[in-house]
CSV table of C-alpha atoms and ligand atoms in Angstrom, one decimal:
chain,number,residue,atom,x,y,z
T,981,UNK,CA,-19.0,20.4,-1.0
T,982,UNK,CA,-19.1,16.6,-2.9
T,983,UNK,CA,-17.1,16.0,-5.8
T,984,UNK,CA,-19.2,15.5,-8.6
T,985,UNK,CA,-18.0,12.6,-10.7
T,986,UNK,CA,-17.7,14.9,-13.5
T,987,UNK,CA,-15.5,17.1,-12.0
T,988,UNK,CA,-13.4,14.1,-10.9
T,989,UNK,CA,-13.2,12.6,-14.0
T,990,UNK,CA,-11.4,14.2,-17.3
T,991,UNK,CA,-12.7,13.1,-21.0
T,992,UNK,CA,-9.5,10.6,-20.3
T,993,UNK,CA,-10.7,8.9,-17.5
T,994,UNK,CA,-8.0,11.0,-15.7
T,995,UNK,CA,-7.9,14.1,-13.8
T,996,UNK,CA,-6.9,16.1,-11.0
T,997,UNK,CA,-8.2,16.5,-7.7
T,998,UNK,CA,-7.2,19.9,-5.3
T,999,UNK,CA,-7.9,19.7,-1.8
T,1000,UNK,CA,-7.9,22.2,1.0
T,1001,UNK,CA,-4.1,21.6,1.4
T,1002,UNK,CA,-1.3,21.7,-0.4
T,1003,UNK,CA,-1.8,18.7,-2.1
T,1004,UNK,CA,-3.2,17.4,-5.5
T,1005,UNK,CA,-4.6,14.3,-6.5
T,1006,UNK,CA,-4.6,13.0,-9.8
T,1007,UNK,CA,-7.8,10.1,-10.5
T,1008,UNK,CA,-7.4,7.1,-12.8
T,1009,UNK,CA,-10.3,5.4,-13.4
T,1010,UNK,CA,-10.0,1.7,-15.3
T,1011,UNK,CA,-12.7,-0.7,-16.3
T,1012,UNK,CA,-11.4,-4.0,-14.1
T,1013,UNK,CA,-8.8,-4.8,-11.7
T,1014,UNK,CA,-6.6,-6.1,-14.3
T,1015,UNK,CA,-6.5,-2.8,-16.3
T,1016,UNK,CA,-6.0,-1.2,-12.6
T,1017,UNK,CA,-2.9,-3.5,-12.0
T,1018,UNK,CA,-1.5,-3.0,-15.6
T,1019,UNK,CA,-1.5,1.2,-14.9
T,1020,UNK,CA,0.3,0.8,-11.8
T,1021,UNK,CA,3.1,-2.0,-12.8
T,1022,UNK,CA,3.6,0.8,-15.9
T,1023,UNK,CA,4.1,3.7,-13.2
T,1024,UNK,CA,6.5,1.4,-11.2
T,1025,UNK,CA,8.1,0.6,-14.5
T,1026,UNK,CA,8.8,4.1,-15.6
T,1027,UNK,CA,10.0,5.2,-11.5
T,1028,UNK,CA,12.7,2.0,-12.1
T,1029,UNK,CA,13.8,3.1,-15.9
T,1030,UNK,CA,14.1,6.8,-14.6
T,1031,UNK,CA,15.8,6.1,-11.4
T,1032,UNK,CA,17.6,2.3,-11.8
T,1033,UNK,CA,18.0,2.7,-7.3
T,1034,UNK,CA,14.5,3.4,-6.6
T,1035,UNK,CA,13.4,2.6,-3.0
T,1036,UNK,CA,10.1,1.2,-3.3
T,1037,UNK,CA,7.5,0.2,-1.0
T,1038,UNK,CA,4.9,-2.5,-1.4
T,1039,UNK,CA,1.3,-3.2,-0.2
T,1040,UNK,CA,-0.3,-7.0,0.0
T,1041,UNK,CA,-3.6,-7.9,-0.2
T,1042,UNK,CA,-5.8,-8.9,-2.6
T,1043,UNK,CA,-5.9,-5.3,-4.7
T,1044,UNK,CA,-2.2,-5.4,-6.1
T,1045,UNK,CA,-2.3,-8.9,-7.3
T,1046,UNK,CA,-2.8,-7.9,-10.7
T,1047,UNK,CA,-0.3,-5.3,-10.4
T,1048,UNK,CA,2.3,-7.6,-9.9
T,1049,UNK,CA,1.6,-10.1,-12.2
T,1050,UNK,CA,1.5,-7.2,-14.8
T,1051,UNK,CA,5.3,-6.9,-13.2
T,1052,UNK,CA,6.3,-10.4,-14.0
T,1053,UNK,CA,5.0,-10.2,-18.0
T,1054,UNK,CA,7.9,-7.2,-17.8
T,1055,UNK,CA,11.0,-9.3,-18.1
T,1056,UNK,CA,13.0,-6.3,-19.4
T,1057,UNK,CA,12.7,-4.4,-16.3
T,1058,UNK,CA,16.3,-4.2,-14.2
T,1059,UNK,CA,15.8,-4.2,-10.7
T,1060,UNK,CA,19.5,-4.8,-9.6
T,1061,UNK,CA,20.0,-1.7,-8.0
T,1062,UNK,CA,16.2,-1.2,-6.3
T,1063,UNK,CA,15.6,-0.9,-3.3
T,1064,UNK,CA,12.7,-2.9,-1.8
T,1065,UNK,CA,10.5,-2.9,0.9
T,1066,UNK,CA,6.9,-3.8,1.9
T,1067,UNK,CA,4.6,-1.6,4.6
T,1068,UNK,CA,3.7,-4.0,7.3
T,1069,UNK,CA,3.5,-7.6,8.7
T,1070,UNK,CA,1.8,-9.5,11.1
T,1071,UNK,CA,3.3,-10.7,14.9
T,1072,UNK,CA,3.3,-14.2,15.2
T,1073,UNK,CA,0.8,-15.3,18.1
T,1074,UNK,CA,2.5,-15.6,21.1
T,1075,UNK,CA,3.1,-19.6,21.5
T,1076,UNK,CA,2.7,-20.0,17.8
T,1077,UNK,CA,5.4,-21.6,15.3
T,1078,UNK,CA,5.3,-21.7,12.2
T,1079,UNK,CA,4.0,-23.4,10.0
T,1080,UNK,CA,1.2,-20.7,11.0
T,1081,UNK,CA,-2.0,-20.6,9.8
T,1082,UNK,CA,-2.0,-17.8,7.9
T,1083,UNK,CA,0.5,-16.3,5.0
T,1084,UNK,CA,3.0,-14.2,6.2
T,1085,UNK,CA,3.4,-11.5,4.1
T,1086,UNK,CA,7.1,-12.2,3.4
T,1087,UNK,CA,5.2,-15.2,2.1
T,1088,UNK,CA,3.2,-13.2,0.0
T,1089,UNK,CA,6.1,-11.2,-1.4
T,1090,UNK,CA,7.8,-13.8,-2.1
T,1091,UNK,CA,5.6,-15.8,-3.8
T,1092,UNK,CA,3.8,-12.5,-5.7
T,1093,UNK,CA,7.0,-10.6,-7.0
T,1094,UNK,CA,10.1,-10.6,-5.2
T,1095,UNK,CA,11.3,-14.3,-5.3
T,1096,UNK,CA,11.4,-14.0,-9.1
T,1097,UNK,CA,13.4,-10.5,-8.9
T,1098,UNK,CA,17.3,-10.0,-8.7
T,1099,UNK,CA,16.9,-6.9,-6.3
T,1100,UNK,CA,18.0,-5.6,-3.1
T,1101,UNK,CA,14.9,-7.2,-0.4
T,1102,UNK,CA,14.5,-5.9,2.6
T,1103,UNK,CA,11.6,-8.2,4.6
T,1104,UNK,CA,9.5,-6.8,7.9
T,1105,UNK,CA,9.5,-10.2,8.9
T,1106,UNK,CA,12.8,-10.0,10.4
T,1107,UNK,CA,12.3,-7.0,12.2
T,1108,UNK,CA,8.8,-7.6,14.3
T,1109,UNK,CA,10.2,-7.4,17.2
T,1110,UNK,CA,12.2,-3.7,16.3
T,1111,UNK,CA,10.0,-2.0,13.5
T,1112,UNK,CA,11.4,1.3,13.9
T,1113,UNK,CA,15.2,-0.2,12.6
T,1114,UNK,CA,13.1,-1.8,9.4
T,1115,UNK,CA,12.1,1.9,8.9
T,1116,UNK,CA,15.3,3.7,9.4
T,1117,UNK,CA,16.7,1.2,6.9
T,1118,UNK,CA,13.8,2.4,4.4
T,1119,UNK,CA,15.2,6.1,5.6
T,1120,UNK,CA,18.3,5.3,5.0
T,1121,UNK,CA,17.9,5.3,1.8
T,1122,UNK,CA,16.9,8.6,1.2
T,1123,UNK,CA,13.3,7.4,1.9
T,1124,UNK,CA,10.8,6.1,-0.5
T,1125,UNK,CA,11.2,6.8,-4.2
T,1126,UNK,CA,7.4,5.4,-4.2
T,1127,UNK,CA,5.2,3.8,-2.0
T,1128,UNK,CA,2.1,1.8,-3.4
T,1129,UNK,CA,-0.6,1.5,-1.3
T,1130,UNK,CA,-4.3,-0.3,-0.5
T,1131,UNK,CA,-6.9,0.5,1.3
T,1132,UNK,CA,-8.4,-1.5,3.8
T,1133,UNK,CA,-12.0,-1.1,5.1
T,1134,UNK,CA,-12.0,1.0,7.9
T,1135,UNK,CA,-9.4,3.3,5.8
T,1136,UNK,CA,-6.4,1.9,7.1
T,1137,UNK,CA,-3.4,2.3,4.7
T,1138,UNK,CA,-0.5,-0.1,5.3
T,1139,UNK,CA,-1.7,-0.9,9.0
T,1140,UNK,CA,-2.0,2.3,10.2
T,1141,UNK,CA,-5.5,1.8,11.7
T,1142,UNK,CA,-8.1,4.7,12.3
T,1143,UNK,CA,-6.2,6.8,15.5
T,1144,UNK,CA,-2.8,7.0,13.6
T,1145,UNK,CA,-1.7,9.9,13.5
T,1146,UNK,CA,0.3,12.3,10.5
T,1147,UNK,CA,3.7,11.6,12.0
T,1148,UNK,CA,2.9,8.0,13.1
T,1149,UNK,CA,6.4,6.0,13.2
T,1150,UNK,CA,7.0,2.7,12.5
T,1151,UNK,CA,5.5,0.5,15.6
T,1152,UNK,CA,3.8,-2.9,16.5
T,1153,UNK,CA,-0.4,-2.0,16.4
T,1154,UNK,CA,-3.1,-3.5,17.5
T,1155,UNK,CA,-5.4,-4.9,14.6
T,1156,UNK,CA,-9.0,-3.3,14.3
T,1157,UNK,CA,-12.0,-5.9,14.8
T,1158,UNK,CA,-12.9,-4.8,11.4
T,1159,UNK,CA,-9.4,-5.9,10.1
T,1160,UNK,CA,-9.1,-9.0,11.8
T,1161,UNK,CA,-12.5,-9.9,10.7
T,1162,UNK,CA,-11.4,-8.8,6.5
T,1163,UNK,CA,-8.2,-10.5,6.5
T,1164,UNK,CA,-9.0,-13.8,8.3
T,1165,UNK,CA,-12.5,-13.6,8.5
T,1166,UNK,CA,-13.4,-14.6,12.0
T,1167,UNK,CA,-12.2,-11.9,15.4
T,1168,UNK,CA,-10.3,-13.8,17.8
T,1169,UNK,CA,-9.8,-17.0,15.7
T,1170,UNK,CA,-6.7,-18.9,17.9
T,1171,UNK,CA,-3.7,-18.7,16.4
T,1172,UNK,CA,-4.1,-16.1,14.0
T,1173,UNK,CA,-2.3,-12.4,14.5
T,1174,UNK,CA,-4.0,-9.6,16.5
T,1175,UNK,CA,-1.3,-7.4,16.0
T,1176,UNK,CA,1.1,-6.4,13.0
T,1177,UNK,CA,4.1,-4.0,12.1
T,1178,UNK,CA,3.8,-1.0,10.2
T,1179,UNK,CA,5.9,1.7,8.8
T,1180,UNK,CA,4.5,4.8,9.8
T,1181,UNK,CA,2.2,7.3,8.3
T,1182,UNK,CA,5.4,9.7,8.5
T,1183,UNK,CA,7.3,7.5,6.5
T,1184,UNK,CA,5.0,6.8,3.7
T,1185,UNK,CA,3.7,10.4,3.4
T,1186,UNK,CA,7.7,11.4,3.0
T,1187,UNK,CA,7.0,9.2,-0.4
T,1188,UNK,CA,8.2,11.3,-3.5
T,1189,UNK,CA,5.5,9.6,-4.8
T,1190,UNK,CA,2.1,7.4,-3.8
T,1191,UNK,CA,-0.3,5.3,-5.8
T,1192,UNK,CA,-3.4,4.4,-4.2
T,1193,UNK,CA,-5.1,1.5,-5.5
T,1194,UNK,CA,-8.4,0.4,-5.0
T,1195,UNK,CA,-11.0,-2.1,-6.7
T,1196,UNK,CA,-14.4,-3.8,-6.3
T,1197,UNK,CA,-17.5,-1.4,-5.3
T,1198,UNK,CA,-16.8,-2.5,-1.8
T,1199,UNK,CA,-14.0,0.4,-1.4
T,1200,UNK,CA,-16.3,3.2,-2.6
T,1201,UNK,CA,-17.7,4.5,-0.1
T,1202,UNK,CA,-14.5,4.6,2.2
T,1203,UNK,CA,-12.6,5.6,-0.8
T,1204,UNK,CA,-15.1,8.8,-1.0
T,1205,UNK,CA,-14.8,10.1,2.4
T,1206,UNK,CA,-10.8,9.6,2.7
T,1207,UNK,CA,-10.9,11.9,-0.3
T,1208,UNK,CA,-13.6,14.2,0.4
T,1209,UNK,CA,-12.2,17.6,-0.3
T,1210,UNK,CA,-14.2,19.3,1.7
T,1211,UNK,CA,-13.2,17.9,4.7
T,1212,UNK,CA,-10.0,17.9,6.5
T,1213,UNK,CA,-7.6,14.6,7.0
T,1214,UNK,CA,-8.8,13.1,9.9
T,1215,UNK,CA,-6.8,10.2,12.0
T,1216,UNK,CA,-10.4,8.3,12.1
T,1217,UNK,CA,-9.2,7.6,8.3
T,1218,UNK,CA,-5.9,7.0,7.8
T,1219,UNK,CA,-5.9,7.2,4.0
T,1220,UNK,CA,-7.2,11.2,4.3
T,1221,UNK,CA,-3.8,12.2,4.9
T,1222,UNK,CA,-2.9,11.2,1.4
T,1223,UNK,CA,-5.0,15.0,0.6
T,1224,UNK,CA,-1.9,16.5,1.9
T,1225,UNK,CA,0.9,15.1,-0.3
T,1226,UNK,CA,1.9,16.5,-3.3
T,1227,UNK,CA,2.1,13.6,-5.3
T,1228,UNK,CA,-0.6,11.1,-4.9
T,1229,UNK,CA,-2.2,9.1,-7.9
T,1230,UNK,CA,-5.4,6.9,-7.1
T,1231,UNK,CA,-6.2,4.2,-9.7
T,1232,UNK,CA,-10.0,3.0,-9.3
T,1233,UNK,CA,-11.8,0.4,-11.2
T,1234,UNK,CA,-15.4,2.3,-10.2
T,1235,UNK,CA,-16.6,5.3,-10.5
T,1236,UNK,CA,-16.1,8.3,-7.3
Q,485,GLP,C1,-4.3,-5.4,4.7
Q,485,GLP,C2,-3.0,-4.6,4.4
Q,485,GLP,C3,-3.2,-3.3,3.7
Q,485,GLP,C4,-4.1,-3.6,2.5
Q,485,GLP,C5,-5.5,-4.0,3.0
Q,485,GLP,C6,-6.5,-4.2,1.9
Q,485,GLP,O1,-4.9,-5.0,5.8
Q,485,GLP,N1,-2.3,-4.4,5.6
Q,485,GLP,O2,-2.0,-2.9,3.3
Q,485,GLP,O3,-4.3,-2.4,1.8
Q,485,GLP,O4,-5.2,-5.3,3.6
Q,485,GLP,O5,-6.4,-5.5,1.3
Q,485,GLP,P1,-7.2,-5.9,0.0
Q,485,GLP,O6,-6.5,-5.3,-1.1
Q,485,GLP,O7,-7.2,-7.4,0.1
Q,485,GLP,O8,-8.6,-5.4,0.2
């Protein structure tokens, strides 16, 4: 059965979510991306003032930006003994140097957060060519304090694209047309990535804790269906799987 907004939604603009499995999702809905970003830097915040040698895992994209400029306006915040990682990165075209023509998202890291942080930084970059020893570092750990995630269009989370299975390791995937087409806007534009590195959906379920976020009207609808209580998670969209974990907060800027 549809979840009526209502039911979704507290008086607070907050409330809880059961689904058919164990898991429980709590909704935060804000009134702009900004407000979104804000809500999340203050959970990451509070995981890093409870636990100084959090493991925590980052998404790029356009979604977190506010998030992490919210981050930056928190000079306070110790990050000495954190442990950070990000989910995924592109492969480098064959034959292609750089500079290439798209950011890397060590780039993006950099320049967004991590360049400005005295932390422990662990980039995916340096591991295309063996992603499952960029995830047994993360494991090594102790695994993710908490992992932040996106969500792209087809319901990918980090890059595991529709197909990926629960226990999904860390491996080199080929990029849906629909991705390609999002994140560099034509498919099969020369020298841009058709593949990427991802940590696996077993790895980021095995989060203690998950924030989804997700802005602009255009997530909506695959938003709704990864969510769907009434239906079971489905490899076709990644992100359902998140109605199995215990501990999953989803921070909206529209309405379910
Ligand atoms: C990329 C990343 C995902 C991200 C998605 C959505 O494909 N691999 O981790 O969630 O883009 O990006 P955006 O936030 O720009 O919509």
């Amino acid at each position: 059965m549809p979840v009526s907004r209502q039911a979704l939604f507290g008086a607070r603009g907050s409330k809880r979510m059961s689904s058919q499995e164990a898991g429980s999702i709590r909704l935060v809905r804000k009134n702009n991306p900004e407000a979104v970003g804000l809500e999340a830097a203050g959970m990451v915040a509070n995981q890093l003032v409870e636990k100084p040698d959090s493991t925590l895992v980052f998404p790029t994209g356009n979604t977190p930006l506010p998030m992490y400029k919210a981050l930056l306006h928190m000079p306070h915040l110790n990050w000495k003994k954190s442990r950070l990682f990000h989910l995924d990165e592109y492969v480098k075209p064959a034959g292609y140097n750089r500079p290439v023509p798209y950011e890397t998202y060590e780039d993006y890291m950099r320049r967004e957060l991590w360049d400005c942080l005295d932390a422990n930084k662990h980039y995916f970059s340096h591991y295309t060519d063996n992603p499952a020893a960029y995830e047994a570092q993360v494991n090594a750990t102790g695994g993710p304090d908490l992992v932040i995630l996106g969500i792209g269009a087809n319901g990918h989370i980090a890059f595991n694209e529709p197909g990926s299975a629960k226990d999904s390791p860390a491996r080199t995937i080929d990029l849906a047309d629909q991705t390609i087409l999002s994140n560099f806007g034509s498919v099969g534009k020369q020298g841009y990535p058709t593949q990427a590195v991802t940590l696996g959906l077993k790895t980021i379920l095995s989060a203690k804790r998950i924030i989804l976020l997700a802005t602009g009207e255009g997530k909506r609808d695959i938003l709704k269906r990864a969510l769907d209580p009434s239906t079971p998670a489905d490899p076709a969209i990644p992100a359902s799987f998140l109605k199995e974990h215990p501990n999953v907060t989803v921070i909206t800027d529209f309405d379910l």
